XYZ file of C-alpha atoms in Angstrom:
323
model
C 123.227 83.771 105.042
C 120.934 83.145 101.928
C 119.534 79.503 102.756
C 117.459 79.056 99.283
C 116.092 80.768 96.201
C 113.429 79.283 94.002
C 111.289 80.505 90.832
C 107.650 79.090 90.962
C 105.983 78.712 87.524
C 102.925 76.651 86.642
C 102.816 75.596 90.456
C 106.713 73.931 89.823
C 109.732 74.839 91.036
C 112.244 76.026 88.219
C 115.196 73.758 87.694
C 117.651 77.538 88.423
C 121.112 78.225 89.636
C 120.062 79.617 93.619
C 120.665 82.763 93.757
C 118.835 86.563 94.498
C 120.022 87.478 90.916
C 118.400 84.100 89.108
C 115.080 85.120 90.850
C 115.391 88.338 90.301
C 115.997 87.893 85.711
C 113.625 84.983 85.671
C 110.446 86.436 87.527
C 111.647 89.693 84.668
C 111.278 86.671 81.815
C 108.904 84.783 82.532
C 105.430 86.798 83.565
C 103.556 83.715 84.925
C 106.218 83.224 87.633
C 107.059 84.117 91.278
C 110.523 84.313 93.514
C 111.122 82.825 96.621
C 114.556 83.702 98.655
C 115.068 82.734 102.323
C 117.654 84.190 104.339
C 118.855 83.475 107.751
C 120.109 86.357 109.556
C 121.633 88.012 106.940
C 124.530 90.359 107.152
C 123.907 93.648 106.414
C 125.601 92.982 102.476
C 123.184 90.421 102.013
C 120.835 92.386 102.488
C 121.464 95.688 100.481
C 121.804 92.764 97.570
C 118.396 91.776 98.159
C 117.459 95.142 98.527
C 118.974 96.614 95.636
C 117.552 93.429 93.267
C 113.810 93.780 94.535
C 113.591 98.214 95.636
C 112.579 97.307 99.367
C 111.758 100.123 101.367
C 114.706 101.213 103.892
C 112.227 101.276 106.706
C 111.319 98.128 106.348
C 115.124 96.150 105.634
C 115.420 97.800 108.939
C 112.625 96.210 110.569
C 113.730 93.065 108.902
C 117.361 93.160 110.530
C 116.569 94.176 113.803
C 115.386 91.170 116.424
C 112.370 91.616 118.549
C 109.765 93.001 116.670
C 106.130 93.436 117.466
C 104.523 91.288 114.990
C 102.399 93.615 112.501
C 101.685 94.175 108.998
C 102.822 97.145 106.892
C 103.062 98.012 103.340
C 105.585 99.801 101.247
C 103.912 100.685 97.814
C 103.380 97.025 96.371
C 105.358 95.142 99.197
C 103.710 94.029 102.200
C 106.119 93.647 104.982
C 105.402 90.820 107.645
C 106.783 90.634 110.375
C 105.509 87.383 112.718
C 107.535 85.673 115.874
C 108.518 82.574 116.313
C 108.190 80.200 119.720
C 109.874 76.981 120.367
C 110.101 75.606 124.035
C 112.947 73.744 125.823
C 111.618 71.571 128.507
C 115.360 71.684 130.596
C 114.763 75.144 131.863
C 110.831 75.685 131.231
C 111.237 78.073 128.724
C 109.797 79.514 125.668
C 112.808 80.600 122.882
C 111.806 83.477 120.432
C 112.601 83.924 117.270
C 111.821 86.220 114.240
C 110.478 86.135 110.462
C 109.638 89.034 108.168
C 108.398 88.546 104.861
C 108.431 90.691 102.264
C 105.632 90.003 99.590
C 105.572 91.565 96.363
C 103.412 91.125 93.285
C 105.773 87.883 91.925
C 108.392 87.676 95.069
C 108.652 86.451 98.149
C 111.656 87.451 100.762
C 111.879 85.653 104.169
C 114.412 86.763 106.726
C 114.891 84.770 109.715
C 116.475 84.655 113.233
C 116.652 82.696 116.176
C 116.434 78.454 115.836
C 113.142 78.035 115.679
C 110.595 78.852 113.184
C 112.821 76.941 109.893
C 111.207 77.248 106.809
C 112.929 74.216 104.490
C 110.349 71.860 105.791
C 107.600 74.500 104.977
C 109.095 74.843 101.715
C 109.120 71.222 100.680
C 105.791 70.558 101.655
C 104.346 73.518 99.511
C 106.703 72.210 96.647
C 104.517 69.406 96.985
C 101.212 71.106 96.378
C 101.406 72.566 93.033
C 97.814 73.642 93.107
C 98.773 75.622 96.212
C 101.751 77.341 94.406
C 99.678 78.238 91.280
C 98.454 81.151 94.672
C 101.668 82.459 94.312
C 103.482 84.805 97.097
C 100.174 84.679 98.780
C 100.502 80.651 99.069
C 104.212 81.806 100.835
C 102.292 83.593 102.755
C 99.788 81.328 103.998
C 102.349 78.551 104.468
C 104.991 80.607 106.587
C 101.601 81.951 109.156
C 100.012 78.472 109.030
C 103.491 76.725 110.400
C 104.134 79.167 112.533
C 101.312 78.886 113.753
C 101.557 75.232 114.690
C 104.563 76.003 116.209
C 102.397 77.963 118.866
C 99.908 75.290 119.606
C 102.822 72.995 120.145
C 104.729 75.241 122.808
C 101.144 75.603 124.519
C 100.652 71.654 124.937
C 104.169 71.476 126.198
C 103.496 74.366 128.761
C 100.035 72.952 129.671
C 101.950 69.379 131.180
C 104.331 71.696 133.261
C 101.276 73.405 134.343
C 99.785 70.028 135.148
C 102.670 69.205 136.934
C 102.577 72.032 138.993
C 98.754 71.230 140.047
C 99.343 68.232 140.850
C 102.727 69.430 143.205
C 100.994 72.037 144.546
C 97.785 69.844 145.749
C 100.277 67.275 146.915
C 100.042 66.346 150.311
C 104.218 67.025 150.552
C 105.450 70.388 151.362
C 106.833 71.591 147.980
C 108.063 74.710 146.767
C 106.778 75.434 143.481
C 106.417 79.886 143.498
C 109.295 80.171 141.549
C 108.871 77.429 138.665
C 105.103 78.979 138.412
C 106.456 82.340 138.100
C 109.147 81.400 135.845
C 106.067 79.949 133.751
C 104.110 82.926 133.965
C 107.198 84.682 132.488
C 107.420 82.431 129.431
C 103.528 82.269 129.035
C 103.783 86.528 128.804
C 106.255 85.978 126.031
C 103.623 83.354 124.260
C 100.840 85.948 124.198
C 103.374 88.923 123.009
C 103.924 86.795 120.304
C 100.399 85.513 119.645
C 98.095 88.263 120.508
C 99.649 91.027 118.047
C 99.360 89.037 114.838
C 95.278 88.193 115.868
C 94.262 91.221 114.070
C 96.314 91.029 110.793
C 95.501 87.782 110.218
C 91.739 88.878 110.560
C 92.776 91.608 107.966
C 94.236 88.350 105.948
C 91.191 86.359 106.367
C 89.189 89.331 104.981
C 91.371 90.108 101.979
C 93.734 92.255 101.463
C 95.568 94.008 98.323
C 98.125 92.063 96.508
C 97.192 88.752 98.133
C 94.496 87.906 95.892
C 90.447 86.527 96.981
C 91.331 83.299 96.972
C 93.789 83.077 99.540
C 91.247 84.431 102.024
C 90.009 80.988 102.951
C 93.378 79.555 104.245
C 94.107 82.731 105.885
C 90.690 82.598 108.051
C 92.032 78.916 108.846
C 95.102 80.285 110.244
C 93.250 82.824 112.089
C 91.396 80.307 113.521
C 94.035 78.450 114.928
C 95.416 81.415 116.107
C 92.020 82.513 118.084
C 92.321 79.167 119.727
C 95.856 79.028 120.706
C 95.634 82.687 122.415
C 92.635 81.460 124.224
C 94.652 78.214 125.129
C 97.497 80.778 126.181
C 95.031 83.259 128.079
C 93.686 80.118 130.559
C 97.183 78.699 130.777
C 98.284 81.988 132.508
C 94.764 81.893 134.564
C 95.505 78.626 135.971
C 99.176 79.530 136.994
C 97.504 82.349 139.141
C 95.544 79.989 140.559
C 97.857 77.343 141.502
C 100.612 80.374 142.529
C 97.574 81.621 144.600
C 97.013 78.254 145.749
C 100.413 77.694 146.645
C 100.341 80.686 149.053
C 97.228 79.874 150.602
C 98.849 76.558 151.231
C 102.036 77.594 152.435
C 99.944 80.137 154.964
C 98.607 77.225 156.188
C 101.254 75.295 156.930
C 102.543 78.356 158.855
C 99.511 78.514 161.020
C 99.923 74.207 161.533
C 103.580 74.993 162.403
C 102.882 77.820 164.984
C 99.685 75.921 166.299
C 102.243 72.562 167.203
C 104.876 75.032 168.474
C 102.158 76.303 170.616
C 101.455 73.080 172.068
C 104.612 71.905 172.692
C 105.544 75.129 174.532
C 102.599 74.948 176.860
C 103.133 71.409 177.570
C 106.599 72.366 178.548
C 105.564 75.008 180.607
C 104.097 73.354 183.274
C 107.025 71.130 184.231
C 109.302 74.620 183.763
C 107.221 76.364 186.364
C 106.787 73.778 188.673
C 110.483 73.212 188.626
C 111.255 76.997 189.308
C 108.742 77.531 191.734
C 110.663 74.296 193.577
C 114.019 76.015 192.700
C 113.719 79.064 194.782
C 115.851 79.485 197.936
C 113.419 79.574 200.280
C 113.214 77.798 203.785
C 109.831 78.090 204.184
C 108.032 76.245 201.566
C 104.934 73.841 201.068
C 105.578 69.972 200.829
C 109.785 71.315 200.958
C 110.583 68.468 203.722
C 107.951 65.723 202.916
C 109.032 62.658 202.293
C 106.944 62.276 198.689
C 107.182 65.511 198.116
C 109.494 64.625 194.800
C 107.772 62.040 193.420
C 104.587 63.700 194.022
C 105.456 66.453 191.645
C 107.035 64.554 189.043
C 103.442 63.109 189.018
C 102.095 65.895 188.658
C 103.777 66.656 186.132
C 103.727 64.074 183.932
C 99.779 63.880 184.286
C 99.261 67.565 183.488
C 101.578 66.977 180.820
C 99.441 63.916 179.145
C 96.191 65.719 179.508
C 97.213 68.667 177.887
C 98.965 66.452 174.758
C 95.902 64.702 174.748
C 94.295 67.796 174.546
C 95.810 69.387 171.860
C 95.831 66.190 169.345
C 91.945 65.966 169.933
C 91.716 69.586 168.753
C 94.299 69.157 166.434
C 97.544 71.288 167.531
C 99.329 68.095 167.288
């Protein structure tokens, strides 16, 4: 659906009815001004009207209706299509939602198209509304604000991932027998999808911080800002994934190890019973003939026995630690 339309003039937002066809006569009117129209996954009408009222490139409407794009940056004559992903995380299940905006920037207009939940632009369009020296940019200060709060939105999702990875230290280095291998690799999963999103859009925004046509010198500033945050946050993303292969590699080594502690008790508890098992079946047999068969202690002498062979070897095994 079409969430908002604004005209920009003089760094204010034009007091317009909202809607693609306002934007489209006043940015014709008035040469100082700019269009901006948001849509939220937009039916394929909505669309064509948008198309039809700014001649957007078919290649690229199609980019902008399909979800799951690679974030990149292409250009279509004097639009420069967008396309960036969006990451919020829900802490129930440990996982990292995606999303999708692609923004069309023209000379004077501005399109957004979003899907998914996350990634909503209203607040990012009030607060540039408040910053009328930012506006007087024009699409470029869109621009700038749509990267810089998606942006944010990464570094957010990585704190919330780096306490679950803290959390899975701290169980995995606990001295309880957890099982943790599948909540790491479920993170590993969801940290993947973080740098699919992230790493892509390093290089445009490089491009951004640069310069680039149609987005005017002055911009270039804000963009090497973003790009900034965005170098840090795929670092942050690239150690978060290092430390879940260490604690997932830790995990294993301790599980092996509890194994081996498991099998070394067995051990001992099978030897120990051993000895009263063979004494008893070498006693067992049917034979008249036998050692100490008819002696009057005989019993008692080898339930001594084995009790004593039995403590010595227990002892034995908890002062090398079996037990």
């Amino acid at each position: 659906m079409i969430v908002d339309c604004g005209v920009y003039a003089a760094g204010e937002r034009q007091d317009l009815p909202k809607d693609p066809e306002t934007v489209a006569q006043a940015i014709d009117e008035r040469a100082d001004s700019f269009g901006w129209i948001g849509l939220h996954e937009p039916s394929d009408a909505e669309m064509a009207r948008v198309q039809r009222l700014f001649g957007l490139h078919d290649l690229a409407i199609e980019d902008a209706l399909q979800l799951h794009q690679r974030p990149k940056v292409e250009r279509f004559g004097d639009t420069l299509l967008v396309v960036l992903r969006t990451l919020w995380y829900v802490d129930e299940g440990d996982a990292v939602e995606t999303g999708q905006v692609t923004a069309f920037v023209g000379p004077r207009y501005v399109v957004t198209v979003r899907h998914g939940e996350g990634g909503e632009l209203a607040t990012t369009r009030h607060h540039l509304e408040e910053r009328a020296s930012m506006l007087g940019h024009g699409p470029a200060a869109v621009l700038w604000a749509i990267s810089d709060a998606i942006v944010d939105d990464y570094e957010r999702v990585a704190e919330q991932v780096e306490i679950d990875v803290d959390e899975i230290e701290s169980s995995v280095f606990s001295p309880e027998r957890t099982s943790d291998a599948e909540r790491i690799y479920r993170l590993k999963r969801e940290v993947l999808e973080m740098r699919r999103a992230i790493d892509p859009l390093r290089e445009p925004m490089e491009q951004f911080a640069h310069g680039v046509a149609g987005l005017g010198p002055k911009a270039s500033p804000f963009f090497r800002d973003v790009a900034d945050h965005l170098s840090r946050v795929s670092d942050q993303a690239e150690a978060i994934d290092t430390l879940l292969t260490s604690a997932l590699n830790a995990h294993l080594a301790r599980v092996s190890v509890q194994q081996n502690d498991d099998m070394r008790k067995i051990s001992a508890w099978v030897a120990i019973a051993a000895v009263p098992t063979m004494l008893a079946g070498i006693y067992g047999m049917n034979f008249d003939n036998m050692p100490e068969l008819r002696w009057h202690f005989g019993y008692y002498a080898i339930l001594l026995l084995m009790a004593v062979v039995c403590v010595t070897m227990y002892r034995f095994f908890r002062k090398v630690g079996w037990l």
